[in-house]
Coordinates of N, CA and C in Angstrom, one line a residue:
M1 N -23.8 -52.0 -17.2 CA -23.5 -50.6 -17.9 C -23.2 -50.0 -16.5
K2 N -24.2 -49.9 -15.1 CA -24.3 -49.4 -14.2 C -22.8 -49.3 -13.5
K3 N -21.7 -50.3 -14.0 CA -20.6 -50.4 -13.5 C -19.5 -49.7 -14.2
L4 N -19.8 -49.6 -15.2 CA -19.1 -48.9 -16.6 C -19.5 -47.3 -16.2
V5 N -20.7 -47.1 -16.0 CA -21.0 -45.4 -15.6 C -20.1 -44.9 -14.4
F6 N -20.4 -45.7 -13.7 CA -19.7 -45.3 -12.3 C -18.3 -45.4 -12.4
L7 N -17.4 -46.5 -13.0 CA -16.3 -46.3 -13.7 C -15.8 -45.1 -14.5
F8 N -16.1 -44.6 -15.1 CA -16.1 -43.6 -16.0 C -16.3 -42.5 -14.8
L9 N -17.4 -41.9 -14.1 CA -17.6 -41.1 -13.4 C -16.3 -40.7 -12.4
S10 N -15.9 -42.5 -11.8 CA -14.7 -42.0 -11.0 C -13.6 -41.8 -11.8
L11 N -13.3 -42.0 -12.6 CA -12.0 -41.5 -13.5 C -12.2 -40.2 -13.9
L12 N -13.4 -39.7 -14.4 CA -13.4 -38.2 -14.4 C -13.2 -37.6 -13.1
T13 N -13.6 -37.7 -12.1 CA -13.5 -37.2 -10.8 C -12.1 -36.9 -10.4
A14 N -11.2 -38.5 -10.7 CA -10.1 -38.5 -10.0 C -9.0 -37.7 -11.2
G15 N -9.4 -37.5 -12.7 CA -8.9 -36.4 -13.7 C -9.0 -35.1 -13.0
S16 N -9.9 -35.0 -12.5 CA -10.2 -33.6 -12.4 C -9.5 -32.8 -11.1
L17 N -9.4 -33.8 -10.4 CA -8.7 -33.9 -9.0 C -7.2 -33.3 -9.0
F18 N -6.8 -34.6 -9.9 CA -5.3 -34.2 -10.6 C -5.3 -33.1 -11.2
Q19 N -5.7 -32.5 -11.9 CA -6.0 -31.0 -12.9 C -5.7 -30.2 -11.6
A20 N -6.6 -30.1 -10.8 CA -6.6 -29.1 -10.0 C -5.2 -29.3 -9.3
C21 N -4.7 -30.5 -8.7 CA -3.9 -30.3 -7.9 C -2.5 -29.6 -8.9
D22 N -2.8 -30.0 -9.9 CA -1.6 -29.8 -11.1 C -1.0 -28.3 -11.1
N23 N -2.4 -27.4 -11.2 CA -2.8 -26.2 -11.6 C -2.2 -25.4 -10.1
S24 N -2.0 -26.3 -9.2 CA -1.9 -25.4 -7.8 C -0.6 -24.9 -7.8
K25 N -0.3 -23.7 -7.1 CA 1.3 -23.5 -7.1 C 1.7 -23.4 -5.6
T26 N 2.9 -23.6 -5.6 CA 3.5 -23.5 -4.1 C 3.9 -22.0 -3.7
Y27 N 4.1 -22.5 -2.4 CA 4.4 -20.6 -1.9 C 5.7 -20.2 -2.6
A28 N 6.4 -21.2 -2.9 CA 7.8 -20.4 -3.1 C 7.5 -19.8 -5.2
E29 N 6.6 -20.8 -5.3 CA 5.7 -20.2 -7.1 C 5.5 -19.0 -6.9
M30 N 4.4 -19.0 -5.9 CA 4.0 -17.9 -5.7 C 4.5 -16.6 -5.4
L31 N 5.8 -16.6 -4.7 CA 6.6 -15.6 -4.3 C 7.6 -15.0 -5.4
E32 N 7.4 -15.9 -6.3 CA 8.2 -15.7 -7.6 C 7.5 -14.9 -8.6
D33 N 6.3 -15.5 -8.7 CA 5.3 -14.3 -9.2 C 5.2 -13.0 -8.9
E34 N 5.1 -13.0 -7.4 CA 5.1 -11.4 -7.0 C 6.5 -10.9 -7.2
K35 N 7.4 -11.6 -7.3 CA 8.6 -10.7 -7.3 C 8.9 -10.2 -9.1
N36 N 8.4 -11.0 -10.0 CA 8.1 -10.7 -11.2 C 7.4 -9.4 -11.3
A37 N 6.1 -9.6 -10.7 CA 5.4 -8.6 -10.9 C 5.7 -7.0 -10.5
V38 N 6.4 -7.3 -9.2 CA 7.2 -5.6 -8.8 C 8.0 -5.5 -9.9
N39 N 8.9 -6.4 -10.2 CA 9.9 -5.9 -11.5 C 9.7 -5.3 -12.3
K40 N 8.3 -6.0 -12.8 CA 7.5 -5.5 -14.2 C 7.2 -4.3 -13.9
F41 N 6.6 -3.9 -12.7 CA 6.1 -2.7 -12.3 C 7.1 -1.7 -12.6
I42 N 8.3 -1.6 -11.8 CA 9.3 -1.0 -11.8 C 9.9 -0.7 -13.1
K43 N 10.1 -1.7 -14.0 CA 10.7 -1.8 -15.2 C 9.8 -0.8 -16.7
D44 N 8.3 -1.1 -16.2 CA 7.2 -0.6 -16.9 C 6.7 1.2 -16.6
N45 N 7.3 1.5 -15.4 CA 7.2 2.6 -14.9 C 8.6 3.6 -14.8
D46 N 9.5 2.8 -15.1 CA 11.1 3.6 -15.6 C 11.3 4.1 -14.4
I47 N 11.1 3.7 -13.3 CA 11.5 4.1 -11.6 C 13.1 3.5 -11.6
R48 N 13.6 4.2 -11.1 CA 15.1 4.3 -10.8 C 15.1 4.1 -9.0
V49 N 15.9 2.9 -8.9 CA 16.0 2.1 -7.7 C 17.7 2.7 -7.0
I50 N 17.2 3.2 -5.9 CA 18.7 3.5 -5.0 C 18.4 2.7 -3.8
S51 N 19.6 2.5 -3.3 CA 20.2 1.7 -2.1 C 19.3 2.7 -0.6
L52 N 19.5 2.0 0.0 CA 19.0 2.7 1.4 C 20.0 3.4 2.2
E53 N 21.3 3.2 1.6 CA 22.7 4.0 2.1 C 22.6 5.2 1.2
E54 N 22.4 4.8 -0.1 CA 22.6 6.1 -0.8 C 21.3 7.0 -0.4
F55 N 20.1 6.4 -0.2 CA 19.1 7.5 0.3 C 19.1 8.4 1.4
E56 N 20.2 7.7 2.4 CA 20.4 8.0 3.7 C 21.2 9.3 4.1
R57 N 22.0 9.7 2.5 CA 22.8 10.6 2.7 C 22.0 11.7 2.5
D58 N 20.6 11.8 2.1 CA 20.1 13.1 2.1 C 18.8 12.9 2.5
T59 N 18.0 11.5 2.2 CA 16.7 11.0 2.6 C 15.8 11.8 1.5
V60 N 16.4 11.8 -0.1 CA 15.9 12.3 -0.9 C 15.2 11.8 -1.9
T61 N 14.2 11.7 -2.1 CA 14.3 10.7 -3.9 C 13.4 11.8 -4.7
A62 N 14.2 11.5 -5.8 CA 14.1 12.4 -7.1 C 12.0 12.0 -7.6
S63 N 11.7 12.9 -8.0 CA 10.0 12.7 -8.4 C 9.8 13.6 -9.7
K64 N 8.8 13.3 -10.3 CA 8.7 14.2 -11.8 C 7.8 15.3 -11.2
E65 N 7.3 15.2 -10.3 CA 6.5 16.3 -9.5 C 7.4 17.2 -9.0
A66 N 8.6 17.1 -8.6 CA 9.6 18.0 -8.5 C 10.3 18.8 -9.5
G67 N 10.2 18.2 -10.9 CA 10.6 18.6 -11.9 C 12.2 17.7 -11.9
D68 N 12.3 16.8 -11.8 CA 13.4 16.2 -11.8 C 13.5 15.2 -13.3
G69 N 12.4 14.8 -13.7 CA 12.3 14.1 -14.8 C 12.6 12.7 -14.6
Y70 N 12.4 11.8 -13.7 CA 12.4 10.8 -13.5 C 11.9 10.5 -12.1
D71 N 11.3 9.1 -12.0 CA 11.0 8.7 -10.8 C 11.8 8.0 -9.8
E72 N 12.1 8.0 -8.6 CA 13.2 7.2 -7.9 C 12.7 6.7 -6.6
Y73 N 12.9 5.6 -6.4 CA 12.8 4.9 -5.1 C 13.8 3.9 -4.2
V74 N 13.6 4.4 -3.4 CA 14.3 3.8 -2.2 C 14.2 2.2 -1.8
A75 N 14.9 1.1 -1.7 CA 14.6 -0.1 -1.9 C 15.4 -0.7 -0.2
F76 N 14.5 -1.2 0.6 CA 14.8 -1.6 2.0 C 14.7 -3.0 1.8
S77 N 15.5 -3.6 2.5 CA 16.2 -5.1 2.6 C 14.9 -6.0 2.8
N78 N 13.6 -5.2 3.4 CA 12.4 -6.2 3.5 C 11.3 -6.4 2.3
G79 N 11.7 -6.0 1.2 CA 11.3 -5.7 -0.2 C 10.1 -4.7 -0.5
V80 N 10.1 -3.5 0.3 CA 9.4 -2.4 0.7 C 10.4 -1.4 -0.6
Y81 N 9.7 -0.5 -1.4 CA 10.1 0.6 -2.0 C 9.2 1.9 -1.9
M82 N 10.1 2.4 -1.3 CA 9.3 4.0 -1.0 C 10.1 5.1 -1.8
Q83 N 9.1 5.9 -2.2 CA 9.2 7.4 -3.2 C 8.8 8.5 -2.3
I84 N 9.5 9.2 -1.9 CA 8.9 10.5 -1.1 C 8.7 11.9 -2.0
V85 N 7.4 12.1 -2.4 CA 7.2 13.1 -3.2 C 7.2 14.4 -2.9
D86 N 6.4 14.4 -1.6 CA 6.5 15.8 -0.6 C 6.5 15.0 0.8
R87 N 8.1 15.7 1.8 CA 8.2 15.2 3.0 C 6.9 15.9 3.8
G88 N 6.4 16.5 3.6 CA 5.3 17.4 4.4 C 6.3 18.6 5.5
G89 N 5.3 18.8 6.5 CA 5.6 19.4 7.4 C 5.5 21.5 6.8
K90 N 4.6 21.5 6.1 CA 4.3 22.7 5.4 C 3.5 23.4 6.2
E91 N 3.7 24.7 7.0 CA 2.7 25.4 7.6 C 2.9 27.2 6.9
E92 N 1.5 27.5 7.4 CA 1.6 29.1 7.1 C 1.7 30.0 7.8
G93 N 2.3 30.5 7.8 CA 3.3 31.6 9.0 C 2.2 33.2 8.8
E94 N 2.9 34.2 9.1 CA 2.5 35.6 9.4 C 2.5 35.9 7.9
N95 N 1.8 36.5 7.9 CA 1.6 37.5 6.4 C 1.4 36.5 5.0
G96 N 0.8 35.2 5.4 CA 0.8 33.9 4.5 C 1.9 33.5 4.0
V97 N 3.4 33.8 4.3 CA 4.3 33.2 4.0 C 4.7 31.7 4.6
E98 N 4.8 30.6 3.7 CA 4.8 29.1 4.0 C 6.2 29.0 4.4
F99 N 6.2 27.9 5.6 CA 7.5 27.5 6.1 C 7.3 26.2 6.3
I100 N 8.6 25.9 6.6 CA 8.5 24.0 7.1 C 9.0 23.9 8.7
N101 N 7.9 23.3 9.1 CA 8.1 23.0 10.4 C 9.1 21.8 10.6
E102 N 10.5 21.6 10.7 CA 10.9 20.3 10.9 C 10.2 19.5 12.1
V103 N 10.2 19.9 13.1 CA 9.4 19.1 14.1 C 8.5 18.9 14.0
D104 N 7.5 18.6 13.2 CA 6.3 18.2 13.1 C 6.2 16.7 12.3
T105 N 6.6 15.8 13.3 CA 6.9 14.9 12.8 C 5.4 13.2 13.4
F106 N 5.6 12.6 13.0 CA 4.9 11.2 13.6 C 5.5 10.8 14.6
A107 N 4.6 10.6 15.9 CA 5.5 10.2 17.0 C 4.5 9.0 17.6
N108 N 4.7 7.9 18.7 CA 4.1 7.4 19.3 C 2.9 7.5 19.8
N109 N 1.8 7.1 19.4 CA 0.3 7.6 20.1 C -0.3 8.2 19.0
N110 N 0.3 8.9 18.3 CA -0.2 9.9 17.1 C -1.3 8.9 16.5
V111 N -2.7 10.0 16.0 CA -3.6 9.4 15.4 C -3.8 10.1 14.2
I112 N -3.4 8.9 13.3 CA -3.1 9.6 11.7 C -4.2 9.2 10.8
C113 N -4.5 10.3 9.9 CA -5.6 9.7 8.9 C -4.8 10.0 7.3
T114 N -5.2 8.9 6.7 CA -4.5 8.9 5.6 C -5.5 8.8 4.1
R115 N -5.4 9.4 3.1 CA -5.8 9.5 1.9 C -4.9 8.5 0.9
Y116 N -5.4 7.4 0.1 CA -4.5 6.8 -0.6 C -5.5 6.2 -2.1
V117 N -4.8 6.1 -3.0 CA -5.2 4.8 -3.8 C -4.3 3.5 -3.8
E118 N -4.9 2.5 -4.0 CA -4.2 1.3 -3.8 C -4.9 0.5 -5.5
K119 N -3.3 -0.2 -5.7 CA -3.4 -0.6 -6.8 C -2.6 -2.0 -6.6
D120 N -3.5 -3.3 -7.6 CA -3.1 -4.7 -6.9 C -2.2 -4.7 -8.3
M121 N -1.0 -5.3 -7.8 CA 0.3 -5.2 -8.9 C 0.1 -6.3 -9.6
M122 N -0.4 -7.3 -9.5 CA -0.8 -8.6 -10.4 C -1.7 -8.3 -11.5
T123 N -2.9 -7.6 -11.3 CA -3.7 -7.2 -12.0 C -3.4 -5.8 -12.7
G124 N -3.0 -4.8 -12.0 CA -2.9 -3.4 -12.4 C -4.2 -2.7 -12.2
E125 N -5.1 -3.1 -11.4 CA -6.7 -2.5 -11.2 C -6.0 -1.7 -9.7
V126 N -7.3 -0.9 -9.7 CA -7.2 -0.2 -8.4 C -8.1 -0.9 -7.7
T127 N -7.7 -1.4 -6.5 CA -8.8 -2.2 -5.7 C -9.2 -1.8 -4.5
C128 N -8.9 -0.6 -4.2 CA -9.1 0.2 -2.7 C -9.0 1.8 -2.7
F129 N -9.7 2.7 -2.4 CA -9.2 4.0 -2.1 C -10.1 4.8 -1.6
N130 N -9.7 5.9 -0.9 CA -10.5 7.3 -0.3 C -10.3 8.3 -0.9
V131 N -10.0 8.7 -2.0 CA -10.0 9.4 -2.5 C -10.7 10.3 -3.7
P132 N -11.3 10.8 -4.1 CA -12.2 11.0 -5.3 C -11.1 11.0 -7.0
L133 N -12.0 9.8 -7.3 CA -11.2 9.5 -8.5 C -12.2 9.9 -9.7
E134 N -12.0 10.3 -10.9 CA -13.1 10.7 -11.5 C -13.9 9.4 -12.2
E135 N -13.4 8.2 -12.3 CA -14.8 7.3 -12.4 C -15.7 6.6 -11.1
W136 N -15.5 7.4 -10.1 CA -15.9 7.0 -9.0 C -16.9 8.3 -8.5
M137 N -16.7 9.6 -9.1 CA -17.2 10.4 -8.6 C -18.7 10.7 -7.9
D138 N -19.6 9.7 -8.3 CA -21.0 9.1 -8.3 C -20.9 8.6 -7.3
A139 N -20.0 8.3 -6.5 CA -20.0 7.0 -5.2 C -19.3 7.9 -3.9
P140 N -19.8 9.0 -3.6 CA -19.1 9.9 -2.9 C -18.7 8.8 -1.3
D141 N -19.4 8.1 -1.1 CA -19.2 7.4 0.0 C -18.1 6.3 0.3
Y142 N -17.3 6.2 -1.2 CA -16.0 5.7 -1.2 C -15.0 6.4 -0.6
Y143 N -14.7 7.8 -0.7 CA -13.9 8.6 -0.4 C -14.5 9.9 0.7
K144 N -16.0 9.5 1.4 CA -16.2 10.1 2.6 C -15.2 10.5 3.4
F145 N -14.6 9.3 4.1 CA -13.9 9.2 5.3 C -12.4 8.8 5.1
P146 N -11.2 9.4 5.7 CA -9.7 9.0 5.7 C -9.6 7.7 6.3
L147 N -8.8 6.8 5.9 CA -8.4 5.5 6.6 C -7.7 6.2 8.1
T148 N -8.2 5.9 9.2 CA -7.3 6.4 10.7 C -6.9 5.3 11.2
F149 N -5.9 5.8 12.0 CA -5.2 4.8 12.9 C -4.5 5.2 13.9
R150 N -4.1 4.4 14.9 CA -3.3 5.1 15.9 C -1.7 4.2 15.6
Y151 N -1.0 5.0 15.8 CA 0.6 4.6 15.3 C 0.8 4.4 16.8
V152 N 1.6 3.1 16.9 CA 2.3 2.7 18.3 C 3.9 2.7 17.8
Q153 N 4.6 3.2 18.8 CA 5.7 3.2 18.3 C 6.9 2.9 20.0
N154 N 7.5 1.8 20.2 CA 8.2 2.0 21.4 C 9.4 0.9 21.2
A155 N 10.2 0.7 22.0 CA 11.7 -0.2 21.8 C 11.5 -1.5 21.0
S156 N 10.4 -1.9 21.3 CA 10.7 -3.5 20.7 C 9.5 -3.8 19.2
T157 N 8.4 -2.7 19.1 CA 7.6 -3.0 18.2 C 7.1 -1.8 17.4
V158 N 6.8 -1.7 16.3 CA 6.0 -0.6 15.6 C 4.7 -0.8 14.8
Y159 N 3.4 -0.4 15.1 CA 2.3 -1.3 14.2 C 1.5 0.0 14.5
G160 N 0.5 0.0 13.6 CA -0.8 0.8 13.3 C -1.9 -0.1 13.7
I161 N -3.2 0.4 14.5 CA -4.4 0.0 14.7 C -5.4 1.1 13.9
V162 N -6.3 0.2 13.1 CA -7.2 1.0 12.5 C -8.5 1.4 13.7
L163 N -8.6 2.7 13.4 CA -9.8 3.0 14.3 C -11.1 3.4 13.5
S164 N -12.2 3.4 14.0 CA -13.3 3.6 13.1 C -14.5 4.0 14.5
G165 N -15.3 4.9 14.1 CA -16.4 5.1 14.7 C -17.5 4.6 14.4
S166 N -18.8 4.7 14.7 CA -20.2 4.1 14.2 C -20.0 4.1 12.7
L167 N -20.1 5.7 12.3 CA -20.3 5.9 11.1 C -19.2 6.5 10.3
E168 N -18.0 6.9 11.0 CA -17.0 7.5 10.1 C -15.8 6.2 10.1
Y169 N -15.8 6.0 8.7 CA -14.8 4.9 8.5 C -14.6 4.3 7.1
D170 N -13.5 4.3 7.0 CA -13.0 4.3 5.2 C -14.2 2.7 4.6
L171 N -15.2 3.0 4.0 CA -16.1 2.2 3.4 C -15.4 0.9 2.7
L172 N -14.6 1.5 1.6 CA -13.8 0.1 0.6 C -12.8 -0.5 1.7
W173 N -12.1 0.2 2.4 CA -11.1 -1.0 3.6 C -11.7 -1.9 4.2
V174 N -13.2 -1.4 4.8 CA -13.4 -2.5 6.0 C -14.5 -3.7 4.8
N175 N -14.9 -3.0 3.6 CA -15.5 -4.2 2.8 C -14.4 -5.1 2.2
Q176 N -13.5 -4.7 2.0 CA -12.6 -5.5 1.2 C -12.1 -6.4 2.4
G177 N -12.3 -6.2 3.5 CA -11.8 -7.3 4.6 C -10.5 -7.4 5.1
Y178 N -10.0 -6.3 4.8 CA -8.6 -6.0 5.0 C -8.0 -5.9 6.7
G179 N -8.8 -5.8 7.3 CA -8.4 -6.1 9.0 C -8.1 -4.5 9.6
T180 N -7.8 -4.7 10.7 CA -7.5 -3.6 11.8 C -5.8 -3.3 12.1
A181 N -4.9 -4.1 11.3 CA -3.7 -3.8 11.3 C -3.2 -3.0 10.0
I182 N -2.5 -2.1 10.2 CA -2.3 -1.0 9.1 C -1.1 -2.0 8.4
P183 N -0.7 -2.0 6.9 CA 0.2 -2.7 6.7 C 1.5 -2.4 7.3
S184 N 2.5 -3.1 7.5 CA 3.8 -2.9 8.1 C 4.7 -2.0 7.0
G185 N 4.3 -2.3 5.6 CA 4.8 -1.5 4.6 C 4.7 0.0 4.9
W186 N 3.5 0.6 5.2 CA 3.0 2.0 5.3 C 4.1 2.5 6.6
L187 N 4.4 1.7 7.6 CA 4.8 2.2 8.7 C 6.6 2.6 8.6
I188 N 6.9 1.8 7.7 CA 8.6 1.8 7.3 C 8.6 3.3 7.0
A189 N 7.7 3.9 6.2 CA 7.7 5.4 5.9 C 7.9 6.5 6.6
L190 N 7.2 6.1 7.7 CA 7.0 7.5 8.9 C 7.8 8.1 9.4
P191 N 9.0 7.3 9.8 CA 9.8 8.2 10.5 C 11.0 8.9 9.6
Y192 N 10.7 8.9 8.3 CA 11.3 9.9 7.4 C 10.4 10.8 6.7
L193 N 9.1 10.9 7.4 CA 7.7 12.3 7.1 C 7.7 12.9 8.0
R194 N 7.1 14.2 7.9 CA 6.4 14.9 8.4 C 4.9 15.2 8.3
N195 N 4.4 15.7 9.0 CA 2.8 15.7 8.8 C 2.2 16.3 7.5
N196 N 1.4 15.5 6.9 CA 0.8 16.0 5.8 C 1.8 15.3 4.3
A197 N 2.7 14.6 4.7 CA 3.3 14.3 3.7 C 2.8 13.2 2.8
H198 N 3.4 13.2 1.4 CA 2.9 12.5 0.3 C 4.0 11.2 -0.4
V199 N 3.5 10.3 -0.2 CA 4.8 9.2 -0.5 C 4.2 8.3 -1.2
R200 N 4.9 7.4 -1.7 CA 4.5 6.6 -2.9 C 5.6 5.1 -2.4
L201 N 4.6 3.7 -2.3 CA 5.1 2.5 -1.6 C 4.6 1.4 -2.9
I202 N 5.9 0.6 -2.6 CA 5.6 -0.9 -3.2 C 5.8 -1.6 -1.8
V203 N 4.6 -2.0 -2.0 CA 4.5 -3.3 -0.6 C 4.2 -4.8 -0.9
P204 N 5.3 -5.2 -0.9 CA 5.3 -7.1 -1.0 C 3.9 -7.5 0.0
S205 N 3.6 -9.0 -0.2 CA 2.6 -9.3 0.5 C 3.2 -9.5 2.1
K206 N 4.4 -9.8 2.4 CA 4.4 -10.2 4.0 C 4.5 -8.8 4.6
M207 N 4.8 -7.4 3.9 CA 4.6 -6.3 5.0 C 3.2 -5.5 4.3
G208 N 2.3 -6.5 3.9 CA 0.8 -6.0 3.6 C -0.3 -6.2 4.6
H209 N -1.3 -5.9 4.2 CA -2.7 -6.0 5.0 C -2.9 -7.7 4.9
T210 N -4.2 -8.0 5.8 CA -4.3 -9.3 5.6 C -4.3 -10.0 4.3
T211 N -5.1 -9.3 3.5 CA -5.7 -10.0 1.9 C -3.9 -10.6 1.3
A212 N -3.5 -9.4 1.4 CA -2.2 -9.5 0.6 C -1.5 -10.8 1.1
Q213 N -1.2 -10.7 2.4 CA -0.6 -12.1 2.7 C -1.2 -13.4 2.4
Q214 N -2.4 -13.2 2.4 CA -3.0 -14.6 2.2 C -2.9 -14.9 0.5
Y215 N -2.8 -14.0 -0.3 CA -2.7 -14.5 -1.4 C -1.3 -14.2 -2.1
V216 N -0.5 -13.6 -1.5 CA 0.9 -13.4 -1.6 C 0.8 -12.6 -2.9
N217 N 0.0 -11.5 -2.4 CA 0.3 -10.2 -3.6 C 0.6 -9.2 -3.1
P218 N 1.4 -8.3 -4.1 CA 1.7 -7.3 -3.9 C 1.2 -6.0 -4.0
Y219 N 0.9 -5.0 -3.6 CA 0.2 -3.7 -3.7 C 1.2 -2.3 -3.7
F220 N 0.9 -1.6 -5.0 CA 1.4 -0.5 -5.0 C 0.4 0.7 -4.4
Y221 N 0.7 1.5 -3.5 CA 0.3 2.7 -3.1 C 0.6 4.2 -3.5
D222 N -0.3 4.9 -3.5 CA -0.1 6.2 -3.8 C -0.3 7.1 -2.8
I223 N 0.2 7.0 -1.6 CA -0.7 7.7 -0.4 C -0.6 9.2 -0.5
W224 N -1.7 10.2 -0.7 CA -1.8 11.2 -1.1 C -1.5 12.1 0.1
K225 N -2.0 11.6 1.2 CA -1.6 12.3 2.5 C -1.4 11.4 4.2
F226 N -0.3 11.6 4.4 CA -0.2 11.1 5.8 C -0.4 12.4 6.9
E227 N -1.7 12.5 7.6 CA -1.9 13.7 8.5 C -2.3 13.2 9.9
K228 N -1.9 14.1 10.5 CA -2.1 13.8 12.2 C -3.6 14.3 12.2
A229 N -4.2 13.7 13.1 CA -5.9 14.0 13.2 C -5.4 15.6 14.1
K230 N -6.7 16.2 13.9 CA -6.6 17.4 15.0 C -7.1 17.2 15.9
S231 N -6.9 17.7 17.2 CA -7.6 17.4 18.4 C -8.8 18.0 18.8

């Protein structure tokens, strides 16, 4: 009897292991799921995609906020999609007259503060943010501080390193364990922007933070502001 019970348990365990292996996905399959999620997001949001060549003629993307009636994103070869909602650089001059500071761009060693909303493109859920959202107004620690990073740009590499003081840091970013490296997909946008820009990005896993890369997960970002830290 004991032998029969042992045999039954052995078969049950083997079956469970087989099922677990059978349900697991290869990296190629995960990449296909990611691609499908991105394509679905583009379709569901009626996004018009343009080529980099077309974008670089004027470096402008249409947006509903600007009264264009539709949203337009430029597709980069690394899988990132970008929409510039507001290029930034706006300043107030004499007598309160607003003007555009064309040279107020981002450069090597700038410390940049960001305000953003991150959405998981697989589930459609908001997964990280540091701006006041209606459903989270009773949790001010979530949006108390921006995500701050140092922008490093030289001939051979471009990267961003998250900075945090003892008390001033993006609570959710840290709690999510996203690491100290800014998603490289964010940095793609900076050469086209000026201070206080508003941009939206679709960032594939390979261009994302550590969690995105680990789980082969694409994220959508509505970055309300890229702002140079005040000295």
